[in-house]
Coordinates of C-alpha atoms and ligand atoms in Angstrom, one line a residue:
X1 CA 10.1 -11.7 -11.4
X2 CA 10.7 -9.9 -8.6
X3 CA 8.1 -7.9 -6.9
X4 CA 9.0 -7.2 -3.0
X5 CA 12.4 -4.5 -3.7
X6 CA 12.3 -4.0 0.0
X7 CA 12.2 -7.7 0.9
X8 CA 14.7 -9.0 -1.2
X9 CA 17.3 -6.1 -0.4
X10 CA 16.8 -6.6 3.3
X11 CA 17.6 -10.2 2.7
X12 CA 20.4 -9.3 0.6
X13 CA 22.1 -6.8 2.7
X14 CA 20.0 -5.6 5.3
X15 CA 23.0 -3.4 7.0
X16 CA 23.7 -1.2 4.4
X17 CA 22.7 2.2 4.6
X18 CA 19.7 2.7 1.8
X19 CA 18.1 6.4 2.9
X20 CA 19.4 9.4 4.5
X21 CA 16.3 11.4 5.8
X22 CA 16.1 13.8 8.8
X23 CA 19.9 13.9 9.7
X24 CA 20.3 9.7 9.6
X25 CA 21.0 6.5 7.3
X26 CA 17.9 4.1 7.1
X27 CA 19.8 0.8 6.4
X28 CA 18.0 -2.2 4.0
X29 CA 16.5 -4.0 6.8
X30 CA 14.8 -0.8 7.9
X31 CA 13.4 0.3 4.7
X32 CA 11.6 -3.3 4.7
X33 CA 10.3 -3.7 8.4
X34 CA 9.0 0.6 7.2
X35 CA 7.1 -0.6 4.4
X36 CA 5.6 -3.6 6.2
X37 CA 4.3 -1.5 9.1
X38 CA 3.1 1.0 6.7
X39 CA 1.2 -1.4 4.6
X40 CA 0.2 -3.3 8.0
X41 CA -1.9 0.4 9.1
X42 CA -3.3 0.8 5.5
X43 CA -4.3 -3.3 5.4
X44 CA -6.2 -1.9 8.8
X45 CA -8.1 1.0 7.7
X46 CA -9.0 -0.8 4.9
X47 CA -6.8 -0.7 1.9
X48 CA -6.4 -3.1 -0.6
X49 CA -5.1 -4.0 -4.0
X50 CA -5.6 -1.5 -6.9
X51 CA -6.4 1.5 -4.3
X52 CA -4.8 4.5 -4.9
X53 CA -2.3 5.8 -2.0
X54 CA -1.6 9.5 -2.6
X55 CA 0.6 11.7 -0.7
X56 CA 1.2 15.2 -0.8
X57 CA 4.8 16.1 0.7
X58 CA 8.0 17.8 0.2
X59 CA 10.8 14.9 -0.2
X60 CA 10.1 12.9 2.7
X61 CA 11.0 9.4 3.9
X62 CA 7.6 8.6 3.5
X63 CA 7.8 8.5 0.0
X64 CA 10.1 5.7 -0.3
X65 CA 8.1 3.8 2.8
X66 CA 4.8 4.2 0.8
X67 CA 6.8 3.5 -2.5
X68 CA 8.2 0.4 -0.9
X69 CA 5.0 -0.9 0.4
X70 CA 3.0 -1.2 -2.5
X71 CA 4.3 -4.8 -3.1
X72 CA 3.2 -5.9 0.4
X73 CA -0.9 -5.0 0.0
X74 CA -0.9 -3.6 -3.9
X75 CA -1.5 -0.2 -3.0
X76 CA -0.4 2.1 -5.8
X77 CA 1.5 5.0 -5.0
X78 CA -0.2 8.3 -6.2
X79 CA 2.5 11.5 -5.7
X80 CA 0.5 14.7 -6.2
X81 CA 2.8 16.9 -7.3
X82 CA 2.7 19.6 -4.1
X83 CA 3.3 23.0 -6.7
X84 CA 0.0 22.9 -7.8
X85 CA -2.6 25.1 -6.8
X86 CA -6.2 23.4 -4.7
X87 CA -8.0 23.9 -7.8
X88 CA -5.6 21.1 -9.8
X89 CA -5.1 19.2 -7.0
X90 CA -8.5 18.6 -6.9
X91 CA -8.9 17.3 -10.3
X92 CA -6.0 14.7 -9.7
X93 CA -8.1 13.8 -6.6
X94 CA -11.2 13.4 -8.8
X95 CA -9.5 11.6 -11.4
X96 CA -7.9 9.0 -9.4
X97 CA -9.7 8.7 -6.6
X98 CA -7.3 7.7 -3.2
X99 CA -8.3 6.2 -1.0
X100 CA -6.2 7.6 1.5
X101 CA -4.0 11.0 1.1
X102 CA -1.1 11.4 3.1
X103 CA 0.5 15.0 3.6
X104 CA 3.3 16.7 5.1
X105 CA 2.4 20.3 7.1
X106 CA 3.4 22.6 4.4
X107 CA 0.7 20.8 2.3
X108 CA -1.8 20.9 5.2
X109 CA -4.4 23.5 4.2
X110 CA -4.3 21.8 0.2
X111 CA -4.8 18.6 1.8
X112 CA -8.1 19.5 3.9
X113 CA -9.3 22.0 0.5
X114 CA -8.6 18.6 -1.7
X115 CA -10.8 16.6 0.6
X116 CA -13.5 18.6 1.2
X117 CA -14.9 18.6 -2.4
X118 CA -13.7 14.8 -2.6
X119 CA -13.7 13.3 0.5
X120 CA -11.1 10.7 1.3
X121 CA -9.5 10.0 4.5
X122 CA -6.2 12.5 5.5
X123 CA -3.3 11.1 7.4
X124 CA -0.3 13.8 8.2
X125 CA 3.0 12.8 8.4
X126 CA 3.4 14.9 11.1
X127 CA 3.5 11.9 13.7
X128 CA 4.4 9.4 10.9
X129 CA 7.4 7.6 12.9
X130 CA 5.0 6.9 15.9
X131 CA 1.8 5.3 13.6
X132 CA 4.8 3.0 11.8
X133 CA 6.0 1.7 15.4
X134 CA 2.5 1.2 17.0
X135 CA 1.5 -0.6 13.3
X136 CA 0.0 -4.0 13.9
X137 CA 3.0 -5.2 11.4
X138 CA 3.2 -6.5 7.6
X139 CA -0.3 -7.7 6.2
X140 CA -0.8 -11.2 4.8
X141 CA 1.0 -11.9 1.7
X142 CA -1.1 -10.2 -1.1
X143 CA -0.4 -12.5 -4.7
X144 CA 0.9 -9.9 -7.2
X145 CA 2.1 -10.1 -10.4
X146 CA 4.8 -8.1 -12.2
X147 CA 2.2 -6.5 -14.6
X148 CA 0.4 -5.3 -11.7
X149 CA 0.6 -0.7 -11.7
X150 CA 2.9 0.5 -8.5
X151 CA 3.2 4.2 -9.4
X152 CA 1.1 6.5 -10.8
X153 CA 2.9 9.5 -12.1
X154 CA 0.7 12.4 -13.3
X155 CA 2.1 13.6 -17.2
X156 CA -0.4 16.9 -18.7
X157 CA -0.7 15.6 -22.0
X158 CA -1.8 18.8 -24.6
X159 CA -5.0 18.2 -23.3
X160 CA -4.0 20.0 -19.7
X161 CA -6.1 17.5 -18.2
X162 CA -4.0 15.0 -15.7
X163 CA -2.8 11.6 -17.0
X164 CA -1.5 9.2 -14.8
X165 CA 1.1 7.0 -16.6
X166 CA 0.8 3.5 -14.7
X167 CA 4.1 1.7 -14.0
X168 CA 3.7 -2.0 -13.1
X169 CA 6.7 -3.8 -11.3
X170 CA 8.2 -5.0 -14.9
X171 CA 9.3 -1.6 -15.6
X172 CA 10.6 -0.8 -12.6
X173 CA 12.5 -3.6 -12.5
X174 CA 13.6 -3.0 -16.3
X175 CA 14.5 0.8 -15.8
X176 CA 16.7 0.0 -13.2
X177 CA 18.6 -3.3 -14.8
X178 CA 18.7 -1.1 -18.0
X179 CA 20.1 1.9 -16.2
X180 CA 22.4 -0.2 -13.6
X181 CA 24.0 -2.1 -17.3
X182 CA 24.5 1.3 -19.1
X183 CA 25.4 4.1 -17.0
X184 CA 27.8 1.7 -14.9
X185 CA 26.3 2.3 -11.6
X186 CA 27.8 0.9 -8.6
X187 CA 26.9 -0.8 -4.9
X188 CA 29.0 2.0 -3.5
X189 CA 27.2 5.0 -5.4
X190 CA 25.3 7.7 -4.0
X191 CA 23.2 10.2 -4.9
X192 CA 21.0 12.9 -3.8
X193 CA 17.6 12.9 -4.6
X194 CA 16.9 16.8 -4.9
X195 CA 14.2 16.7 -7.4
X196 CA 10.4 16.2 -6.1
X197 CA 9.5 12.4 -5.6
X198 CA 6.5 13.5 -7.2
X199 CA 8.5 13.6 -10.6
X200 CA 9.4 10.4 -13.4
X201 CA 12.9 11.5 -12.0
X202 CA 12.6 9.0 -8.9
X203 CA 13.1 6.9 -10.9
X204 CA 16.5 8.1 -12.8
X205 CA 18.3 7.7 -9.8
X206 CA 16.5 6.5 -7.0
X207 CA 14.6 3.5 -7.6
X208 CA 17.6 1.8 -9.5
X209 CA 20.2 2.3 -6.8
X210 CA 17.4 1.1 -4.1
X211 CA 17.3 -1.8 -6.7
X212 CA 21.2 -2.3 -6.4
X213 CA 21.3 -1.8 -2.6
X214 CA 23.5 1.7 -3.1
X215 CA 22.4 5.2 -1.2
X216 CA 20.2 8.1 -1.5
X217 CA 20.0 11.1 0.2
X218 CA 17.0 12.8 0.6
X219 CA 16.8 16.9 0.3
X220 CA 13.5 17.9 1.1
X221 CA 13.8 20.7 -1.2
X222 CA 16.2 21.7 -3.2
X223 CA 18.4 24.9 -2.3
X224 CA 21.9 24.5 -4.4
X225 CA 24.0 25.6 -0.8
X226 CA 22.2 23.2 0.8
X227 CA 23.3 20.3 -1.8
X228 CA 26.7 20.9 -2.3
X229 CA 27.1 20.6 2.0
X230 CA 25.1 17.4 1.4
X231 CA 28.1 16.2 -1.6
X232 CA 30.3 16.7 0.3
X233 CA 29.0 15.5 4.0
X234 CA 27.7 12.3 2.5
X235 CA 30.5 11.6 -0.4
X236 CA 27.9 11.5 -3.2
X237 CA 29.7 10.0 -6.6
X238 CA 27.0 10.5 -9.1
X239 CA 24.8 13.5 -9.3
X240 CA 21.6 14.2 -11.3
X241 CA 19.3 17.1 -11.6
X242 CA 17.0 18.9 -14.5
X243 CA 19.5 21.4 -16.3
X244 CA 17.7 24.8 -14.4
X245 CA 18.8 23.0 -10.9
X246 CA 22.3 22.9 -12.7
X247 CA 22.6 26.7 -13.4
X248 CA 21.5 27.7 -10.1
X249 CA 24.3 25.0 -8.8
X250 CA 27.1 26.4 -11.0
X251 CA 25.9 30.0 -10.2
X252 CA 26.1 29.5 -5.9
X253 CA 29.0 31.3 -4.8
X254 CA 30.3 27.6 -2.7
X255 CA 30.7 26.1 -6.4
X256 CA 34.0 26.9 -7.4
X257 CA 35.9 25.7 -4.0
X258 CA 33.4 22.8 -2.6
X259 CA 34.9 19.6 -2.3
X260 CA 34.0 17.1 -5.5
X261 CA 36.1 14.7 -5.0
X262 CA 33.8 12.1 -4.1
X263 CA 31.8 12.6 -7.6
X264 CA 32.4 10.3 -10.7
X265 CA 30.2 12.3 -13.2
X266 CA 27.1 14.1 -13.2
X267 CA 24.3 14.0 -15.5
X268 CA 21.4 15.9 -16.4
X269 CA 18.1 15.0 -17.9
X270 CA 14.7 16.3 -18.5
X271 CA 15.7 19.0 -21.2
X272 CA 18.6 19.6 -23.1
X273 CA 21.3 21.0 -21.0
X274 CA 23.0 24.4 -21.6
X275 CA 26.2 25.0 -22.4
X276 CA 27.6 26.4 -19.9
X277 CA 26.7 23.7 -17.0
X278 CA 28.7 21.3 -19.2
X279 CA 31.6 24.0 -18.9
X280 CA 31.3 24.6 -15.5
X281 CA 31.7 21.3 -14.6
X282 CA 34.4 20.6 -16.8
X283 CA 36.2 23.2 -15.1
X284 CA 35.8 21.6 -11.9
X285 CA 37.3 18.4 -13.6
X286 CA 33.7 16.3 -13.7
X287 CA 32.5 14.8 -16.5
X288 CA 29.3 15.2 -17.8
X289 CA 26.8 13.9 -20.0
X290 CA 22.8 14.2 -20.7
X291 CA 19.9 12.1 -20.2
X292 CA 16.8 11.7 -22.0
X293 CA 13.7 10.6 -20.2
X294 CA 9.8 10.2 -20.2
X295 CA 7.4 9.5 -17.5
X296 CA 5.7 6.9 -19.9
X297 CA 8.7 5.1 -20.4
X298 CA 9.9 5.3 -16.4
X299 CA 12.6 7.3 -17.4
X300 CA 15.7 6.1 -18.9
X301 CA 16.0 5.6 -22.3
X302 CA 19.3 6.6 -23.6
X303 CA 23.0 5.9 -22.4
X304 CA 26.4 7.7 -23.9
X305 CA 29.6 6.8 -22.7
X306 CA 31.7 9.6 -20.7
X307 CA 34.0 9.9 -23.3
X308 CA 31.5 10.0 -26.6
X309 CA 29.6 12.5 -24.3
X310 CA 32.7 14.7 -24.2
X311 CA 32.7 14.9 -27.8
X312 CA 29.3 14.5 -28.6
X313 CA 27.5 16.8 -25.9
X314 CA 24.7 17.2 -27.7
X315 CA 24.1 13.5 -27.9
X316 CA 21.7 11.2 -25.6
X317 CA 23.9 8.5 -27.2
X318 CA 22.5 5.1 -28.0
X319 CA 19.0 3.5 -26.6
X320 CA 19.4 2.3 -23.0
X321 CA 20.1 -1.6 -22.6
X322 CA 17.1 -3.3 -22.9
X323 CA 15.3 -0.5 -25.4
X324 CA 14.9 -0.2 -28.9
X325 CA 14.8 3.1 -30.6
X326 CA 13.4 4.7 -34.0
X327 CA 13.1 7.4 -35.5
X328 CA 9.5 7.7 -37.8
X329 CA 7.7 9.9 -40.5
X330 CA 3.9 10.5 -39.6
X331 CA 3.1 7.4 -41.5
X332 CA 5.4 4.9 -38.8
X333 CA 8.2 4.2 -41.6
X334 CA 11.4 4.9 -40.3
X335 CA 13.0 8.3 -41.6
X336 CA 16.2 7.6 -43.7
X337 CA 19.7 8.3 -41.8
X338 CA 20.0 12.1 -40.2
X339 CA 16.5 12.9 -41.2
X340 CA 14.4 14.1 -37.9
X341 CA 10.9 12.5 -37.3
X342 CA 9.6 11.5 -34.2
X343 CA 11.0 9.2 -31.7
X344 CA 9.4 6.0 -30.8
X345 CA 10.5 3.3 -28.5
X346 CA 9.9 -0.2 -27.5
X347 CA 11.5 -2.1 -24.5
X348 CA 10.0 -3.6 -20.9
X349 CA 10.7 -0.3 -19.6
X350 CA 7.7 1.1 -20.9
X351 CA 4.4 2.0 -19.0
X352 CA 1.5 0.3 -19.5
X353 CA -1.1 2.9 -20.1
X354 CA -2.6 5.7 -18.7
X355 CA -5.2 5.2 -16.2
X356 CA -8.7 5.3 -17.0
X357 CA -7.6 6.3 -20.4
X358 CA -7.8 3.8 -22.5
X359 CA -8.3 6.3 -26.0
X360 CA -5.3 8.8 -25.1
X361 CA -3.3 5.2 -24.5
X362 CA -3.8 4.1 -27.8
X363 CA -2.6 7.4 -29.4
X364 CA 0.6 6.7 -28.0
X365 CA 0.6 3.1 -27.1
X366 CA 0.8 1.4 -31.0
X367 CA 1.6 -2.4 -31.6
X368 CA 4.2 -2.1 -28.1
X369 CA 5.7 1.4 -29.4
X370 CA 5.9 4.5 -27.5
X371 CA 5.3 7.5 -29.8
X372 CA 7.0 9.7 -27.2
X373 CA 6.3 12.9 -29.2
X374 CA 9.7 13.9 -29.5
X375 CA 11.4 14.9 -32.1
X376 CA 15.1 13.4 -33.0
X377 CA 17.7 12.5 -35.5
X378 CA 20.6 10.1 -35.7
X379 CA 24.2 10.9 -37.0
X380 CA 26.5 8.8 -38.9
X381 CA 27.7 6.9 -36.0
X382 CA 24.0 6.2 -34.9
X383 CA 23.8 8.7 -32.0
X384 CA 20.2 9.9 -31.1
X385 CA 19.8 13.7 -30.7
X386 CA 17.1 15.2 -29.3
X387 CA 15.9 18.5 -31.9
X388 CA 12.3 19.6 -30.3
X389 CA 8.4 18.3 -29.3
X390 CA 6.0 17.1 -31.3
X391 CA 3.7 18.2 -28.7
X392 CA 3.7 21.5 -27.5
X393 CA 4.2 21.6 -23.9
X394 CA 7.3 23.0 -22.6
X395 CA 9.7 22.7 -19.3
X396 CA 10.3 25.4 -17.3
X397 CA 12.8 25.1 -14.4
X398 CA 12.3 21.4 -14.8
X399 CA 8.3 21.7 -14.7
X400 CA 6.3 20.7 -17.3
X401 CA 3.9 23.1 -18.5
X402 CA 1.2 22.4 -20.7
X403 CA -0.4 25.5 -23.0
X404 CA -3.5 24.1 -23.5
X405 CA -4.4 24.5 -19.6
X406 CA -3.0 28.0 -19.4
X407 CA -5.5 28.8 -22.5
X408 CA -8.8 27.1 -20.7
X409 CA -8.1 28.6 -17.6
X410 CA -7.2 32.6 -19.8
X411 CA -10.7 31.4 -21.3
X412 CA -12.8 31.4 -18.2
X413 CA -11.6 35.4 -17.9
X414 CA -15.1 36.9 -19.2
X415 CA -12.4 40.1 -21.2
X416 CA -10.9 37.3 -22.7
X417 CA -11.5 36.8 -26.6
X418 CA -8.7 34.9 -27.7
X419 CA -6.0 33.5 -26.6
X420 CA -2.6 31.6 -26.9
X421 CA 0.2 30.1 -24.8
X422 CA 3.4 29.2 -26.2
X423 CA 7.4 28.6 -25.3
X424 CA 9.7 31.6 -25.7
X425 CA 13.1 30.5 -24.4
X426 CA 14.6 32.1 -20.9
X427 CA 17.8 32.4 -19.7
X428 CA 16.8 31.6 -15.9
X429 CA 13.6 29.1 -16.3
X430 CA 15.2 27.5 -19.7
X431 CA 11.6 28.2 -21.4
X432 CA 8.9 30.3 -20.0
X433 CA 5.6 30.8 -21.0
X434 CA 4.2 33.4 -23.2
X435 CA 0.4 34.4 -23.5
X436 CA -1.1 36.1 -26.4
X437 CA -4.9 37.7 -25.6
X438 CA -7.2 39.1 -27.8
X439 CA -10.0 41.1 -25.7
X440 CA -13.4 41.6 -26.2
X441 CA -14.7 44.5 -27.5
X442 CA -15.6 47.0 -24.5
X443 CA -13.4 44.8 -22.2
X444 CA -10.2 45.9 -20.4
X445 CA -7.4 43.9 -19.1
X446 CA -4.4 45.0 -17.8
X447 CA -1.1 42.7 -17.6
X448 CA -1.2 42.8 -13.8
X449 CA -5.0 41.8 -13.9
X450 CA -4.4 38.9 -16.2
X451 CA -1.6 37.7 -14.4
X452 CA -3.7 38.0 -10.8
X453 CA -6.1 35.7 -12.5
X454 CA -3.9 33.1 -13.3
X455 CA -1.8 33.1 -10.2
X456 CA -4.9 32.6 -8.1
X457 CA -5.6 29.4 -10.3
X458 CA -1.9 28.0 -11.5
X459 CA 1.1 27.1 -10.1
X460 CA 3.4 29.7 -10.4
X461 CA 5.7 28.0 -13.1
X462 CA 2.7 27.5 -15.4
X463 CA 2.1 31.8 -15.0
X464 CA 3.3 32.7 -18.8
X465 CA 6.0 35.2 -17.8
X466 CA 5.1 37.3 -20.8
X467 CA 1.8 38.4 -21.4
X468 CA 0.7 40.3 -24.4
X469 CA -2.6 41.9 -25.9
X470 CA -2.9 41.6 -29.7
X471 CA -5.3 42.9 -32.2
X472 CA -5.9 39.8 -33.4
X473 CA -3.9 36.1 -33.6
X474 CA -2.2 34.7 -36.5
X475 CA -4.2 32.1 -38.4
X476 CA -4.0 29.2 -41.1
X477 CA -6.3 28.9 -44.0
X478 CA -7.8 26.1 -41.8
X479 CA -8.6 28.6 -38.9
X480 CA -5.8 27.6 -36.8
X481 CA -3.2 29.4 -34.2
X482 CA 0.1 29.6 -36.0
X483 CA 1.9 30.0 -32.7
X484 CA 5.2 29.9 -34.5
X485 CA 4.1 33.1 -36.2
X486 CA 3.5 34.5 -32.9
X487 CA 6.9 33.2 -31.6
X488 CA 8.9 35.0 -34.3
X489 CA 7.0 38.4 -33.8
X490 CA 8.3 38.1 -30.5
X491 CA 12.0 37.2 -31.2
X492 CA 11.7 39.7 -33.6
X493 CA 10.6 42.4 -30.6
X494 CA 7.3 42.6 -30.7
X495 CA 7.5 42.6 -27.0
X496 CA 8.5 46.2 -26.9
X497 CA 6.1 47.0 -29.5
X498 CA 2.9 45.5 -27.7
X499 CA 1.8 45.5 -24.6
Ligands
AMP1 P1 8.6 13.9 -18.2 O1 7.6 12.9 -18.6 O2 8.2 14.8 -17.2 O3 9.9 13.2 -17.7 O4 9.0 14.8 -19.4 C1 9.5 14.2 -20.6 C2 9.9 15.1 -21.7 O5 11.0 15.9 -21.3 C3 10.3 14.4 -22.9 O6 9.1 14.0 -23.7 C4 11.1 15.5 -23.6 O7 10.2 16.4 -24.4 C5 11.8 16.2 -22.5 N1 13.2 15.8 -22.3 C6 13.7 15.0 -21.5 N2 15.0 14.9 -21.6 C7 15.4 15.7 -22.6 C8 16.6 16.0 -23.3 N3 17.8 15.6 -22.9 N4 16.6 16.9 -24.3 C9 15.4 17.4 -24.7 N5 14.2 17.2 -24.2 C10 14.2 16.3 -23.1

């Protein structure tokens, strides 16, 4: 099975343009003699199989070098994800260990905070062009094999605490096959890679079309003016973004009149899509349909044709080519027809397990099924749709967002009695977060105070955007937080009648 992407596409056609980074196309045979000058350096200071490459930066060309070079020393590439504050980057750095960190300028000061509590070696990218043309060149041939991990990709779990999801070659072969066969990509396709590299979503697009020798554009970061100069400058034909990218797309003022022309359809994944995106782009004559992803299963995992998507937009369609999908009651029997229960799924694509985690694998790892914590049903016809989590944590903007940290981190406040995060559902962010606090007797905390704390210790998408103080929390009979109870008060407008 293949291992070297960059080798084999550089044999294959090394003159076609692969990555558009800083103003100009990167061609095949590029992107290979990159990655072997990049492994070459990290061969010299000392890397080797199994270590752990991270690298902190804004979409950058060195992503794809370092994601390229794995298969030429075994390095694993590590993104941190750059939104999160020193204090969580430095648990990802404890968990996983690099051995080397890579960061752009922006990232600077997190970088040095990182390594000073766990030192590593820093590299900016800063001069990255100049260390890649002075590199001694490619390493000797390192034997790997296709089960061996080349990305790890950081998923919360309930837990808050960091898992990396390993993905070995296999499944990055498999995700791209599977999504190459079902959504009908093509040699001539392009696409713009706006979400962070840090995200499962390099791989929805990305990976595969470096797979099938098509282009990618790089936006450092996204800004929706920005992108639709970049559709139309470049002639991108398939576009993909979380739905909260979407809405800020259809709501730039250059929407309406920017040339489309060059796009075949768009899709969106990561969270069910609104409405009115799908309108929007119908308007503009582009068809649309949604995705359905997971980090652990390196992402795609459905595929609907254009035309079932029309009528069905609800619908992820049918399980992705080389996939299997079904739908189970807590006990692992498959539910009867239309019933929901929770979506499991078995195929190559899948990870492999989480590293260093062998306990939290098995609860969702089970005789080669992924118990995705998903809830879904089927109708008549067999489509899959998506109805809610399992598991609690919640997107917002496209960021996943996990309660359970929120709650440990409100904890640590010494006014702070009780306390619960949950989704509430928001126009802008899709969900937002939403913080209930009990306070200790003789303790005072204001809304401004609590929400200080937590922006001096979270990204800002995790900061719950309400924030309320309640007498006391909603329980069960077995002592529990009923956070649905908690949700209804506030459809129900408790938020004007608290705090
Ligand atoms: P991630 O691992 O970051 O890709 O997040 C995966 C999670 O996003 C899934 O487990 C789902 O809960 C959610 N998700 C992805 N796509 C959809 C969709 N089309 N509809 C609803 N939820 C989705």
């Amino acid at each position: 099975m293949i291992v070297d992407l960059a080798h084999k596409r550089a044999q294959l056609a090394p003159r076609r343009p692969a990555v558009r980074f800083d103003g100009r196309w990167h061609d095949y045979g590029e992107l290979d003699l990159r990655a072997g000058r990049l492994a070459g350096r990290l061969a010299e200071a000392g890397l080797a199989k199994g270590d752990r490459v991270a690298i902190l930066a804004h979409n950058h060309i060195a992503h794809i070098d370092l994601l390229l070079a794995t298969a030429k020393l075994g390095v694993i590439y590590t993104p941190f994800n750059h939104r999160l504050v020193e204090r969580e980057q430095a648990a990802l750095a404890a968990y996983v260990r690099p051995a080397l960190l890579l960061y752009d300028e922006p990232n600077g000061g997190k970088a040095r905070a990182v390594a000073s509590g766990h030192p590593m070696p820093l590299r900016s990218l800063t001069a990255h062009e100049e260390w890649l043309d002075s590199s001694p060149g490619p390493p000797s041939v390192t034997e790997l094999d296709p089960e061996d991990t080349q990305m790890i990709l950081f998923t919360g779990g309930t837990t808050g605490t960091p898992k990396g999801a390993m993905l070995p070659y296999r499944q990055g072969l498999c995700n791209a096959a599977n999504t190459v066969f079902s959504w009908g990509l093509r040699e001539d396709d392009c696409v713009i890679q706006a979400t962070p590299c840090f995200h499962a979503a390099l791989n929805a697009f990305t990976v595969p079309l470096l797979f099938l020798g098509a282009r990618v554009v790089l936006q450092e970061t996204f800004d929706p003016g920005e992108y639709l100069g970049l559709v139309e400058a470049q002639g991108a034909t398939v576009l993909f973004m979380v739905p909260t990218m979407y809405q800020m797309l259809i709501g730039h003022s250059a929407f309406s009149e920017a040339d489309l022309s060059t796009v075949r359809w768009a899709i969106s994944g990561g969270a069910p899509c609104p409405e009115p995106v799908r309108a929007a782009f119908d308007e503009r004559g582009i068809r649309f349909r949604q995705g359905y992803g997971l980090t652990e299963a390196g992402v795609n995992c459905f595929a609907i044709d254009l035309d079932d998507a029309a009528e069905n937009p609800l619908s992820v369609g049918h399980p992705i080519f080389d996939s299997e999908a079904v739908i189970r009651d807590s006990e692992g029997e498959p539910v009867p027809p239309g019933e929901v229960g929770e979506l499991t799924l078995r195929g190559g694509h899948l990870f492999s397990g989480y590293f260093e985690k062998p306990a939290a694998t098995a609860e969702v790892l089970r005789n080669g099924w992924l118990w995705t914590g998903d809830l879904a049903r089927q109708d008549d016809a067999g489509r899959f749709y998506l109805v809610g989590r399992r598991k609690e944590m919640f997107i917002s903007g496209g960021e996943n967002v996990f309660p359970a940290e929120i709650e440990n981190v409100l904890y640590s406040h010494p006014a702070v009695s009780e306390c619960t995060v949950l989704a509430v559902s928001d126009d802008r962010w899709g969900e937002v977060g939403l913080a209930a606090i009990v306070l200790r007797q003789q303790h005072r905390l204001s809304t401004e105070e609590a929400e200080a704390f937590l922006r001096s210790r979270l990204a800002g998408y995790k900061v719950p955007k309400h924030i309320h103080f309640l007498e006391a929390l909603p329980k069960s009979g077995a002592g529990k937080i009923l956070k649905q109870e908690i949700a209804r008060w506030f459809l129900e407008g408790g938020q004007s009648a608290a705090s």
